GROMACS .gro file of C-alpha atoms in nm:
model
  277
    1MET     CA    1  -0.782  -3.327  -2.717
    2TYR     CA    2  -0.901  -3.353  -2.356
    3GLU     CA    3  -1.276  -3.404  -2.389
    4ILE     CA    4  -1.507  -3.262  -2.124
    5SER     CA    5  -1.875  -3.344  -2.085
    6ALA     CA    6  -2.165  -3.133  -2.200
    7THR     CA    7  -2.266  -3.108  -1.835
    8ILE     CA    8  -1.938  -2.938  -1.744
    9ILE     CA    9  -1.975  -2.696  -2.033
   10ASP     CA   10  -2.335  -2.620  -1.935
   11ASP     CA   11  -2.235  -2.565  -1.570
   12PHE     CA   12  -1.968  -2.321  -1.678
   13SER     CA   13  -2.208  -2.138  -1.909
   14GLN     CA   14  -2.467  -2.102  -1.633
   15ASN     CA   15  -2.245  -2.041  -1.328
   16GLY     CA   16  -1.929  -1.886  -1.469
   17PHE     CA   17  -1.705  -2.138  -1.292
   18VAL     CA   18  -1.656  -2.514  -1.289
   19VAL     CA   19  -1.414  -2.781  -1.162
   20THR     CA   20  -1.253  -3.035  -1.394
   21GLU     CA   21  -1.115  -3.324  -1.192
   22ASN     CA   22  -0.788  -3.513  -1.237
   23VAL     CA   23  -0.658  -3.307  -1.527
   24LEU     CA   24  -0.296  -3.339  -1.416
   25THR     CA   25  -0.126  -3.652  -1.285
   26PRO     CA   26   0.049  -3.665  -0.946
   27GLU     CA   27   0.380  -3.680  -1.132
   28GLU     CA   28   0.296  -3.366  -1.328
   29ILE     CA   29   0.183  -3.184  -1.015
   30ALA     CA   30   0.513  -3.268  -0.842
   31ARG     CA   31   0.725  -3.164  -1.142
   32TYR     CA   32   0.542  -2.843  -1.226
   33GLY     CA   33   0.498  -2.747  -0.863
   34ALA     CA   34   0.871  -2.775  -0.801
   35ALA     CA   35   0.943  -2.563  -1.109
   36VAL     CA   36   0.703  -2.289  -1.001
   37ASP     CA   37   0.849  -2.301  -0.649
   38ARG     CA   38   1.194  -2.237  -0.796
   39GLU     CA   39   1.072  -1.937  -0.997
   40VAL     CA   40   0.889  -1.785  -0.700
   41ASN     CA   41   1.193  -1.835  -0.480
   42LYS     CA   42   1.424  -1.670  -0.734
   43ARG     CA   43   1.198  -1.367  -0.772
   44THR     CA   44   1.134  -1.318  -0.400
   45VAL     CA   45   1.471  -1.416  -0.250
   46ASP     CA   46   1.550  -1.060  -0.146
   47ASP     CA   47   1.209  -0.991   0.009
   48THR     CA   48   1.245  -1.061   0.381
   49ARG     CA   49   0.931  -0.879   0.495
   50THR     CA   50   0.672  -1.050   0.712
   51VAL     CA   51   0.311  -1.062   0.596
   52ALA     CA   52   0.226  -0.784   0.842
   53ASP     CA   53   0.490  -0.558   0.684
   54LYS     CA   54   0.343  -0.586   0.335
   55SER     CA   55   0.074  -0.379   0.165
   56THR     CA   56  -0.287  -0.490   0.183
   57TYR     CA   57  -0.265  -0.624  -0.172
   58GLU     CA   58   0.059  -0.813  -0.104
   59GLN     CA   59  -0.090  -0.968   0.208
   60SER     CA   60  -0.337  -1.151  -0.016
   61PHE     CA   61  -0.070  -1.346  -0.205
   62ILE     CA   62   0.280  -1.351  -0.347
   63GLN     CA   63   0.228  -1.283  -0.718
   64CYS     CA   64   0.488  -1.373  -0.981
   65MET     CA   65   0.387  -1.334  -1.344
   66ARG     CA   66   0.484  -1.473  -1.684
   67LEU     CA   67   0.678  -1.767  -1.552
   68TRP     CA   68   0.657  -1.934  -1.894
   69GLU     CA   69   0.910  -1.676  -2.013
   70THR     CA   70   1.173  -1.770  -1.755
   71SER     CA   71   1.128  -2.146  -1.700
   72ALA     CA   72   1.119  -2.416  -1.966
   73VAL     CA   73   0.937  -2.654  -1.730
   74VAL     CA   74   0.671  -2.400  -1.636
   75ARG     CA   75   0.629  -2.332  -2.008
   76GLU     CA   76   0.514  -2.692  -2.048
   77LEU     CA   77   0.240  -2.628  -1.791
   78SER     CA   78   0.125  -2.297  -1.937
   79PHE     CA   79   0.095  -2.460  -2.280
   80HIS     CA   80  -0.036  -2.794  -2.151
   81PRO     CA   81  -0.263  -2.930  -2.427
   82ALA     CA   82  -0.522  -3.058  -2.179
   83LEU     CA   83  -0.561  -2.714  -2.023
   84ALA     CA   84  -0.580  -2.538  -2.360
   85SER     CA   85  -0.829  -2.792  -2.492
   86ILE     CA   86  -1.059  -2.751  -2.192
   87ALA     CA   87  -1.041  -2.372  -2.220
   88SER     CA   88  -1.137  -2.390  -2.588
   89GLN     CA   89  -1.438  -2.608  -2.511
   90LEU     CA   90  -1.556  -2.392  -2.221
   91LEU     CA   91  -1.540  -2.073  -2.428
   92SER     CA   92  -1.658  -2.239  -2.751
   93GLU     CA   93  -1.368  -2.067  -2.924
   94PRO     CA   94  -1.152  -2.248  -3.184
   95GLU     CA   95  -0.831  -2.052  -3.125
   96LEU     CA   96  -0.681  -1.927  -2.799
   97LEU     CA   97  -0.385  -1.713  -2.697
   98LEU     CA   98  -0.204  -1.709  -2.365
   99TRP     CA   99  -0.289  -1.380  -2.195
  100GLN     CA  100  -0.070  -1.446  -1.890
  101ASP     CA  101   0.037  -1.699  -1.634
  102GLN     CA  102   0.121  -1.637  -1.271
  103ALA     CA  103   0.194  -1.794  -0.935
  104LEU     CA  104  -0.042  -1.689  -0.656
  105TYR     CA  105   0.116  -1.818  -0.336
  106LYS     CA  106  -0.083  -1.727  -0.025
  107GLU     CA  107   0.143  -1.726   0.279
  108PRO     CA  108   0.040  -1.852   0.624
  109GLY     CA  109  -0.156  -1.565   0.772
  110GLY     CA  110  -0.229  -1.422   0.429
  111ARG     CA  111  -0.552  -1.221   0.422
  112GLU     CA  112  -0.855  -1.297   0.208
  113THR     CA  113  -0.834  -1.189  -0.154
  114THR     CA  114  -1.079  -0.904  -0.209
  115PRO     CA  115  -1.383  -0.995  -0.424
  116HIS     CA  116  -1.345  -0.870  -0.781
  117GLN     CA  117  -1.381  -0.945  -1.152
  118ASP     CA  118  -1.067  -0.999  -1.359
  119GLN     CA  119  -1.166  -0.873  -1.701
  120PRO     CA  120  -1.244  -0.508  -1.617
  121PHE     CA  121  -0.877  -0.463  -1.517
  122TRP     CA  122  -0.777  -0.495  -1.881
  123PRO     CA  123  -0.867  -0.295  -2.196
  124ILE     CA  124  -1.000  -0.598  -2.379
  125GLY     CA  125  -1.374  -0.527  -2.375
  126ASP     CA  126  -1.586  -0.841  -2.365
  127ALA     CA  127  -1.342  -1.066  -2.555
  128PRO     CA  128  -1.389  -1.426  -2.430
  129LEU     CA  129  -1.143  -1.498  -2.150
  130VAL     CA  130  -1.109  -1.781  -1.899
  131SER     CA  131  -0.870  -1.855  -1.612
  132ALA     CA  132  -0.744  -2.193  -1.497
  133TRP     CA  133  -0.672  -2.210  -1.120
  134ILE     CA  134  -0.426  -2.496  -1.065
  135PRO     CA  135  -0.343  -2.600  -0.707
  136PHE     CA  136  -0.027  -2.797  -0.631
  137THR     CA  137  -0.172  -2.920  -0.300
  138ASP     CA  138  -0.528  -2.981  -0.184
  139VAL     CA  139  -0.692  -2.647  -0.102
  140THR     CA  140  -0.953  -2.610   0.173
  141ILE     CA  141  -1.143  -2.314   0.310
  142GLU     CA  142  -0.883  -2.297   0.590
  143SER     CA  143  -0.590  -2.272   0.348
  144GLY     CA  144  -0.739  -2.017   0.109
  145ALA     CA  145  -0.999  -2.182  -0.115
  146MET     CA  146  -1.165  -1.981  -0.390
  147ALA     CA  147  -1.526  -1.865  -0.381
  148TYR     CA  148  -1.736  -1.761  -0.682
  149VAL     CA  149  -2.069  -1.582  -0.726
  150PRO     CA  150  -2.277  -1.811  -0.951
  151GLY     CA  151  -2.402  -1.646  -1.268
  152SER     CA  152  -2.220  -1.319  -1.203
  153HIS     CA  153  -2.044  -1.343  -1.540
  154LEU     CA  154  -2.381  -1.298  -1.711
  155VAL     CA  155  -2.417  -0.953  -1.554
  156GLY     CA  156  -2.114  -0.827  -1.745
  157LYS     CA  157  -1.876  -0.555  -1.633
  158LEU     CA  158  -1.934  -0.413  -1.287
  159LYS     CA  159  -1.747  -0.132  -1.114
  160VAL     CA  160  -1.374  -0.200  -1.108
  161VAL     CA  161  -1.252  -0.310  -0.766
  162ASP     CA  162  -0.920  -0.139  -0.697
  163ILE     CA  163  -0.751  -0.422  -0.509
  164THR     CA  164  -0.400  -0.285  -0.557
  165HIS     CA  165  -0.408   0.077  -0.446
  166THR     CA  166  -0.670   0.117  -0.173
  167THR     CA  167  -0.750  -0.038   0.164
  168ASP     CA  168  -1.121   0.032   0.116
  169PRO     CA  169  -1.212  -0.100  -0.231
  170TYR     CA  170  -1.560  -0.112  -0.382
  171ASP     CA  171  -1.780  -0.376  -0.218
  172ILE     CA  172  -1.871  -0.565  -0.532
  173LEU     CA  173  -2.064  -0.837  -0.346
  174ASN     CA  174  -2.325  -0.575  -0.259
  175ASP     CA  175  -2.357  -0.446  -0.614
  176PRO     CA  176  -2.733  -0.437  -0.691
  177ALA     CA  177  -2.675  -0.626  -1.017
  178LEU     CA  178  -2.580  -0.938  -0.818
  179GLU     CA  179  -2.917  -0.934  -0.641
  180GLY     CA  180  -2.770  -1.046  -0.311
  181ARG     CA  181  -2.614  -1.367  -0.441
  182ALA     CA  182  -2.337  -1.498  -0.218
  183ALA     CA  183  -2.003  -1.641  -0.324
  184GLU     CA  184  -1.981  -2.022  -0.311
  185THR     CA  185  -1.662  -2.169  -0.166
  186THR     CA  186  -1.497  -2.432  -0.387
  187GLU     CA  187  -1.246  -2.663  -0.222
  188VAL     CA  188  -1.033  -2.856  -0.469
  189LYS     CA  189  -0.785  -3.143  -0.485
  190ALA     CA  190  -0.440  -3.120  -0.637
  191GLY     CA  191  -0.456  -3.238  -0.998
  192SER     CA  192  -0.796  -3.083  -1.053
  193VAL     CA  193  -0.848  -2.737  -1.200
  194ILE     CA  194  -1.104  -2.465  -1.128
  195TRP     CA  195  -1.206  -2.252  -1.424
  196HIS     CA  196  -1.370  -1.912  -1.407
  197HIS     CA  197  -1.494  -1.669  -1.669
  198GLY     CA  198  -1.333  -1.325  -1.700
  199PHE     CA  199  -1.645  -1.155  -1.561
  200THR     CA  200  -1.714  -1.399  -1.276
  201VAL     CA  201  -1.700  -1.229  -0.936
  202HIS     CA  202  -1.461  -1.424  -0.715
  203GLN     CA  203  -1.247  -1.406  -0.404
  204ALA     CA  204  -1.026  -1.632  -0.193
  205HIS     CA  205  -1.038  -1.709   0.176
  206ALA     CA  206  -0.753  -1.624   0.413
  207ASN     CA  207  -0.483  -1.883   0.475
  208ASN     CA  208  -0.522  -1.986   0.837
  209THR     CA  209  -0.285  -2.283   0.811
  210GLU     CA  210   0.090  -2.303   0.867
  211LYS     CA  211   0.171  -2.389   0.504
  212VAL     CA  212   0.183  -2.179   0.189
  213ARG     CA  213  -0.114  -2.221  -0.045
  214ARG     CA  214   0.066  -2.298  -0.371
  215VAL     CA  215  -0.141  -2.217  -0.679
  216PHE     CA  216  -0.059  -2.142  -1.042
  217THR     CA  217  -0.297  -1.981  -1.288
  218THR     CA  218  -0.310  -1.953  -1.664
  219VAL     CA  219  -0.538  -1.706  -1.843
  220TYR     CA  220  -0.654  -1.774  -2.198
  221LEU     CA  221  -0.787  -1.517  -2.444
  222ALA     CA  222  -0.983  -1.596  -2.761
  223ARG     CA  223  -0.806  -1.501  -3.081
  224GLY     CA  224  -0.967  -1.258  -3.323
  225TYR     CA  225  -1.087  -0.979  -3.094
  226PRO     CA  226  -0.975  -0.613  -3.102
  227ARG     CA  227  -0.826  -0.406  -2.825
  228ALA     CA  228  -1.113  -0.204  -2.677
  229LYS     CA  229  -0.944   0.076  -2.481
  230ALA     CA  230  -0.614   0.263  -2.475
  231TRP     CA  231  -0.520   0.248  -2.108
  232PRO     CA  232  -0.183   0.080  -2.047
  233VAL     CA  233  -0.156  -0.296  -2.014
  234PHE     CA  234   0.171  -0.482  -2.052
  235PRO     CA  235   0.083  -0.766  -2.292
  236LEU     CA  236  -0.081  -0.541  -2.552
  237ASP     CA  237   0.165  -0.254  -2.518
  238ARG     CA  238   0.465  -0.484  -2.556
  239ALA     CA  239   0.311  -0.625  -2.874
  240GLY     CA  240   0.231  -0.277  -3.004
  241VAL     CA  241  -0.143  -0.347  -3.033
  242GLY     CA  242  -0.345  -0.027  -3.081
  243VAL     CA  243  -0.711   0.033  -3.007
  244GLY     CA  244  -0.923  -0.147  -3.267
  245GLU     CA  245  -0.638  -0.377  -3.370
  246LEU     CA  246  -0.651  -0.752  -3.314
  247MET     CA  247  -0.500  -0.863  -2.986
  248GLU     CA  248  -0.206  -1.085  -3.079
  249GLY     CA  249   0.170  -1.071  -3.113
  250GLU     CA  250   0.481  -1.096  -2.900
  251GLY     CA  251   0.413  -1.225  -2.552
  252MET     CA  252   0.064  -1.357  -2.641
  253PRO     CA  253   0.145  -1.685  -2.817
  254GLN     CA  254  -0.108  -1.933  -2.948
  255VAL     CA  255  -0.196  -2.213  -2.707
  256TRP     CA  256  -0.483  -2.372  -2.898
  257PRO     CA  257  -0.471  -2.547  -3.135
  258THR     CA  258  -0.155  -2.683  -2.978
  259PRO     CA  259   0.153  -2.541  -3.153
  260ASN     CA  260   0.399  -2.785  -3.310
  261LYS     CA  261   0.662  -2.670  -3.063
  262LEU     CA  262   0.660  -2.452  -2.756
  263PRO     CA  263   0.727  -2.086  -2.837
  264GLU     CA  264   1.048  -1.914  -2.743
  265PRO     CA  265   1.013  -1.639  -2.482
  266PRO     CA  266   1.011  -1.282  -2.612
  267ALA     CA  267   1.348  -1.110  -2.603
  268GLN     CA  268   1.200  -0.836  -2.383
  269ARG     CA  269   1.060  -1.012  -2.081
  270GLY     CA  270   0.956  -0.700  -1.894
  271GLN     CA  271   0.689  -0.722  -1.625
  272THR     CA  272   0.725  -1.047  -1.430
  273THR     CA  273   0.607  -0.947  -1.083
  274GLY     CA  274   0.348  -0.714  -0.940
  275PRO     CA  275  -0.016  -0.624  -1.001
  276GLN     CA  276  -0.195  -0.811  -1.274
  277GLN     CA  277  -0.336  -0.499  -1.439
   0.00000   0.00000   0.00000
């Protein structure tokens, strides 16, 4: 178990985001980063568009999902016991499932990621959920660092920000419930991990450098909570989870406590690129 301090847990509880330093070794960063690079390259090899030719959403990042299902090396990262242990401690939940993993590679010239909350995209109600944001290189404000609104997770669900289908989404930063609080930029070193709660309002800066911002994320969901709504979402629909039924099954394997062996990918891989909803 990767122990974190009470201070880190308290900071996460109060602010809805926190950095844990030096979680992964330089050797792990190099190995996992190369594996994610290979998966992103395979899935985007036929896309020759420039950033300017892409949709507003696609200009924010290249998004490739569920890499654990197609790469044995990436699977090791998604089920890394240190990550799962930290997630369990931050949420104060004894058992966690993998909701999804994804690469979020922001190209040179990539626009800022629109401010939003993650959890309202999904029909999971207020089930405890946390994301790990794992950079493979140091990330600065110039290369696309994240920014979080402190304490915004305590407000709960705000209006859904449609970041995938509109060029003029809801301006969540001016939602009255946030009382004018600004997002705080969080630069981070490779090997460290930023964590944010499912209801934390967050965004990312544009990438104004000449290199791709290479980031991988894993999203962990507490076991034992029912599906709240019926609208379509790939993980729950693939597993055949109905409204009111516990969220678990194919494609949402246990990550904590650490399984005795890494799970085999589901036979039906399905959605591996595209919007995270």
